[in-house]
């Protein structure tokens, strides 16, 4: 499972055109992050991204903004663990719920309360988490051994270390920086797909 995480601030070219190129390669999902945007602007952008994802049959996940997802009829949500716990009884409208976790305890509780899959990180050092130590492959393996739902790795993943992730049995990876900055995003996504067999399938929404 290859998931593209957006960050338009890293993108030096046209953001929507880059998203379309990424979606042409058909990753399993796009997570629309863009935490700095006010709600109105985020929703306007989400409408455009939703149409691109629909065109290429790619799942779109809204990051954190439950009300926006419901308003726009987007059926997949990605939540930090704390937000998931707080809102776990009000997520019936969503088809898939991805929960970001940073410990074994969070992983076990997220599974118990109905998460569809987990996003575990950060695994390797990354500029997005400067001065915060990476949790490493051992952490990822511990999470995988503690739950039965799919676990997706995030943080500092690139073509040179992707095999280490695959060897743990993780069901997929999230990539932000490289997908947002690479010269040929469609080709790069396809290269990741070749290196990482897709294990986890859901109906595209």
GROMACS .gro file of C-alpha atoms in nm:
model
  205
    1UNK     CA    1   0.000   0.000   0.000
    2UNK     CA    2   0.156   0.326  -0.116
    3UNK     CA    3   0.009   0.641   0.037
    4UNK     CA    4   0.100   0.991  -0.080
    5UNK     CA    5   0.085   1.256   0.192
    6UNK     CA    6   0.047   1.610   0.065
    7UNK     CA    7   0.240   1.922   0.162
    8UNK     CA    8   0.191   2.193  -0.095
    9UNK     CA    9   0.453   2.410   0.080
   10UNK     CA   10   0.721   2.168  -0.036
   11UNK     CA   11   0.592   2.171  -0.392
   12UNK     CA   12   0.778   2.410  -0.624
   13UNK     CA   13   0.551   2.356  -0.924
   14UNK     CA   14   0.173   2.358  -0.966
   15UNK     CA   15   0.035   2.162  -0.671
   16UNK     CA   16  -0.280   2.028  -0.837
   17UNK     CA   17  -0.086   1.923  -1.145
   18UNK     CA   18   0.158   1.735  -0.922
   19UNK     CA   19  -0.127   1.559  -0.743
   20UNK     CA   20  -0.270   1.455  -1.078
   21UNK     CA   21   0.067   1.312  -1.186
   22UNK     CA   22   0.089   1.120  -0.859
   23UNK     CA   23  -0.264   0.986  -0.898
   24UNK     CA   24  -0.196   0.874  -1.255
   25UNK     CA   25   0.041   0.617  -1.102
   26UNK     CA   26  -0.248   0.501  -0.879
   27UNK     CA   27  -0.114   0.488  -0.526
   28UNK     CA   28  -0.368   0.331  -0.292
   29UNK     CA   29  -0.443   0.664  -0.129
   30UNK     CA   30  -0.371   1.033  -0.091
   31UNK     CA   31  -0.385   1.197   0.252
   32UNK     CA   32  -0.467   1.567   0.220
   33UNK     CA   33  -0.260   1.715   0.504
   34UNK     CA   34  -0.222   2.095   0.461
   35UNK     CA   35  -0.249   2.173   0.832
   36UNK     CA   36  -0.184   2.544   0.791
   37UNK     CA   37  -0.498   2.616   0.586
   38UNK     CA   38  -0.810   2.763   0.740
   39UNK     CA   39  -1.117   2.543   0.710
   40UNK     CA   40  -1.273   2.723   0.412
   41UNK     CA   41  -0.955   2.710   0.205
   42UNK     CA   42  -0.886   2.351   0.302
   43UNK     CA   43  -1.233   2.248   0.187
   44UNK     CA   44  -1.195   2.433  -0.143
   45UNK     CA   45  -0.870   2.246  -0.204
   46UNK     CA   46  -1.026   1.917  -0.094
   47UNK     CA   47  -1.297   1.949  -0.358
   48UNK     CA   48  -1.032   1.974  -0.630
   49UNK     CA   49  -0.827   1.687  -0.489
   50UNK     CA   50  -1.138   1.473  -0.451
   51UNK     CA   51  -1.212   1.510  -0.822
   52UNK     CA   52  -0.856   1.415  -0.919
   53UNK     CA   53  -0.866   1.109  -0.692
   54UNK     CA   54  -1.205   1.008  -0.831
   55UNK     CA   55  -1.073   1.038  -1.185
   56UNK     CA   56  -0.791   0.792  -1.117
   57UNK     CA   57  -0.974   0.568  -0.868
   58UNK     CA   58  -0.752   0.662  -0.573
   59UNK     CA   59  -0.875   0.674  -0.212
   60UNK     CA   60  -0.874   1.023  -0.060
   61UNK     CA   61  -0.824   1.063   0.316
   62UNK     CA   62  -0.899   1.387   0.494
   63UNK     CA   63  -0.644   1.465   0.765
   64UNK     CA   64  -0.799   1.537   1.107
   65UNK     CA   65  -1.089   1.755   0.987
   66UNK     CA   66  -1.389   1.534   1.059
   67UNK     CA   67  -1.647   1.806   0.995
   68UNK     CA   68  -1.494   1.894   0.658
   69UNK     CA   69  -1.488   1.529   0.551
   70UNK     CA   70  -1.854   1.484   0.641
   71UNK     CA   71  -1.952   1.811   0.473
   72UNK     CA   72  -1.777   1.709   0.149
   73UNK     CA   73  -1.897   1.346   0.166
   74UNK     CA   74  -1.542   1.211   0.177
   75UNK     CA   75  -1.559   0.870   0.339
   76UNK     CA   76  -1.202   0.821   0.457
   77UNK     CA   77  -1.040   0.998   0.753
   78UNK     CA   78  -0.689   0.998   0.901
   79UNK     CA   79  -0.663   1.099   1.264
   80UNK     CA   80  -0.399   1.143   1.531
   81UNK     CA   81  -0.449   0.890   1.809
   82UNK     CA   82  -0.582   1.148   2.059
   83UNK     CA   83  -0.843   1.277   1.813
   84UNK     CA   84  -0.947   0.922   1.728
   85UNK     CA   85  -1.005   0.834   2.094
   86UNK     CA   86  -1.199   1.155   2.153
   87UNK     CA   87  -1.424   1.106   1.849
   88UNK     CA   88  -1.436   0.726   1.821
   89UNK     CA   89  -1.811   0.710   1.882
   90UNK     CA   90  -1.888   0.959   1.604
   91UNK     CA   91  -1.711   0.805   1.307
   92UNK     CA   92  -1.982   0.574   1.175
   93UNK     CA   93  -2.009   0.761   0.847
   94UNK     CA   94  -1.653   0.673   0.742
   95UNK     CA   95  -1.554   0.370   0.536
   96UNK     CA   96  -1.187   0.374   0.640
   97UNK     CA   97  -1.028   0.523   0.950
   98UNK     CA   98  -0.649   0.554   0.957
   99UNK     CA   99  -0.499   0.627   1.298
  100UNK     CA  100  -0.150   0.764   1.355
  101UNK     CA  101   0.019   0.597   1.652
  102UNK     CA  102   0.352   0.635   1.831
  103UNK     CA  103   0.349   0.352   2.084
  104UNK     CA  104   0.243  -0.010   2.133
  105UNK     CA  105  -0.027   0.097   2.376
  106UNK     CA  106  -0.176   0.340   2.125
  107UNK     CA  107  -0.168   0.072   1.855
  108UNK     CA  108  -0.353  -0.181   2.069
  109UNK     CA  109  -0.616   0.069   2.179
  110UNK     CA  110  -0.669   0.200   1.824
  111UNK     CA  111  -0.733  -0.153   1.701
  112UNK     CA  112  -0.966  -0.221   1.994
  113UNK     CA  113  -1.174   0.087   1.911
  114UNK     CA  114  -1.212   0.011   1.543
  115UNK     CA  115  -0.930   0.166   1.342
  116UNK     CA  116  -0.910   0.033   0.985
  117UNK     CA  117  -0.532   0.055   0.980
  118UNK     CA  118  -0.247   0.222   1.167
  119UNK     CA  119   0.018   0.468   1.052
  120UNK     CA  120   0.327   0.412   1.266
  121UNK     CA  121   0.621   0.647   1.285
  122UNK     CA  122   0.838   0.813   1.245
  123UNK     CA  123   1.060   0.522   1.145
  124UNK     CA  124   1.365   0.698   1.000
  125UNK     CA  125   1.504   1.046   1.056
  126UNK     CA  126   1.316   1.311   0.863
  127UNK     CA  127   1.328   1.688   0.823
  128UNK     CA  128   0.959   1.695   0.914
  129UNK     CA  129   1.052   1.584   1.267
  130UNK     CA  130   1.377   1.767   1.325
  131UNK     CA  131   1.546   1.703   1.660
  132UNK     CA  132   1.307   1.416   1.736
  133UNK     CA  133   1.480   1.075   1.735
  134UNK     CA  134   1.349   0.820   1.484
  135UNK     CA  135   1.174   0.520   1.639
  136UNK     CA  136   1.332   0.274   1.400
  137UNK     CA  137   1.264  -0.068   1.254
  138UNK     CA  138   1.252  -0.235   1.597
  139UNK     CA  139   0.961  -0.010   1.694
  140UNK     CA  140   0.779  -0.094   1.371
  141UNK     CA  141   0.824  -0.467   1.431
  142UNK     CA  142   0.690  -0.429   1.785
  143UNK     CA  143   0.377  -0.258   1.655
  144UNK     CA  144   0.326  -0.528   1.392
  145UNK     CA  145   0.349  -0.798   1.657
  146UNK     CA  146   0.094  -0.627   1.882
  147UNK     CA  147  -0.200  -0.587   1.640
  148UNK     CA  148  -0.386  -0.775   1.369
  149UNK     CA  149  -0.488  -0.482   1.150
  150UNK     CA  150  -0.261  -0.343   0.874
  151UNK     CA  151   0.029  -0.120   0.979
  152UNK     CA  152   0.165   0.147   0.745
  153UNK     CA  153   0.510   0.296   0.808
  154UNK     CA  154   0.583   0.668   0.785
  155UNK     CA  155   0.883   0.895   0.830
  156UNK     CA  156   1.200   0.931   0.628
  157UNK     CA  157   1.115   0.648   0.389
  158UNK     CA  158   1.292   0.651   0.054
  159UNK     CA  159   1.394   0.414  -0.222
  160UNK     CA  160   1.713   0.317  -0.040
  161UNK     CA  161   1.546   0.202   0.283
  162UNK     CA  162   1.209   0.079   0.160
  163UNK     CA  163   1.326  -0.283   0.164
  164UNK     CA  164   1.383  -0.262   0.540
  165UNK     CA  165   1.019  -0.165   0.581
  166UNK     CA  166   0.896  -0.442   0.355
  167UNK     CA  167   1.098  -0.704   0.546
  168UNK     CA  168   0.912  -0.625   0.868
  169UNK     CA  169   0.581  -0.730   0.717
  170UNK     CA  170   0.433  -0.380   0.719
  171UNK     CA  171   0.148  -0.350   0.473
  172UNK     CA  172   0.259  -0.022   0.322
  173UNK     CA  173   0.433   0.313   0.343
  174UNK     CA  174   0.347   0.682   0.351
  175UNK     CA  175   0.568   0.919   0.153
  176UNK     CA  176   0.548   1.296   0.161
  177UNK     CA  177   0.872   1.481   0.087
  178UNK     CA  178   0.989   1.285  -0.215
  179UNK     CA  179   0.646   1.279  -0.380
  180UNK     CA  180   0.613   1.654  -0.326
  181UNK     CA  181   0.959   1.746  -0.457
  182UNK     CA  182   1.072   1.484  -0.712
  183UNK     CA  183   1.119   1.575  -1.078
  184UNK     CA  184   0.886   1.310  -1.224
  185UNK     CA  185   0.626   1.219  -0.959
  186UNK     CA  186   0.438   0.966  -1.170
  187UNK     CA  187   0.756   0.770  -1.243
  188UNK     CA  188   0.870   0.787  -0.881
  189UNK     CA  189   0.538   0.655  -0.747
  190UNK     CA  190   0.555   0.368  -0.997
  191UNK     CA  191   0.909   0.290  -0.881
  192UNK     CA  192   0.791   0.269  -0.521
  193UNK     CA  193   0.508   0.041  -0.628
  194UNK     CA  194   0.750  -0.193  -0.802
  195UNK     CA  195   0.960  -0.218  -0.486
  196UNK     CA  196   0.674  -0.259  -0.244
  197UNK     CA  197   0.412  -0.521  -0.320
  198UNK     CA  198   0.062  -0.404  -0.243
  199UNK     CA  199  -0.083  -0.625   0.028
  200UNK     CA  200  -0.384  -0.428   0.140
  201UNK     CA  201  -0.684  -0.362  -0.084
  202UNK     CA  202  -1.005  -0.173  -0.021
  203UNK     CA  203  -1.276  -0.055  -0.256
  204UNK     CA  204  -1.177   0.282  -0.398
  205UNK     CA  205  -1.376   0.576  -0.280
   0.00000   0.00000   0.00000
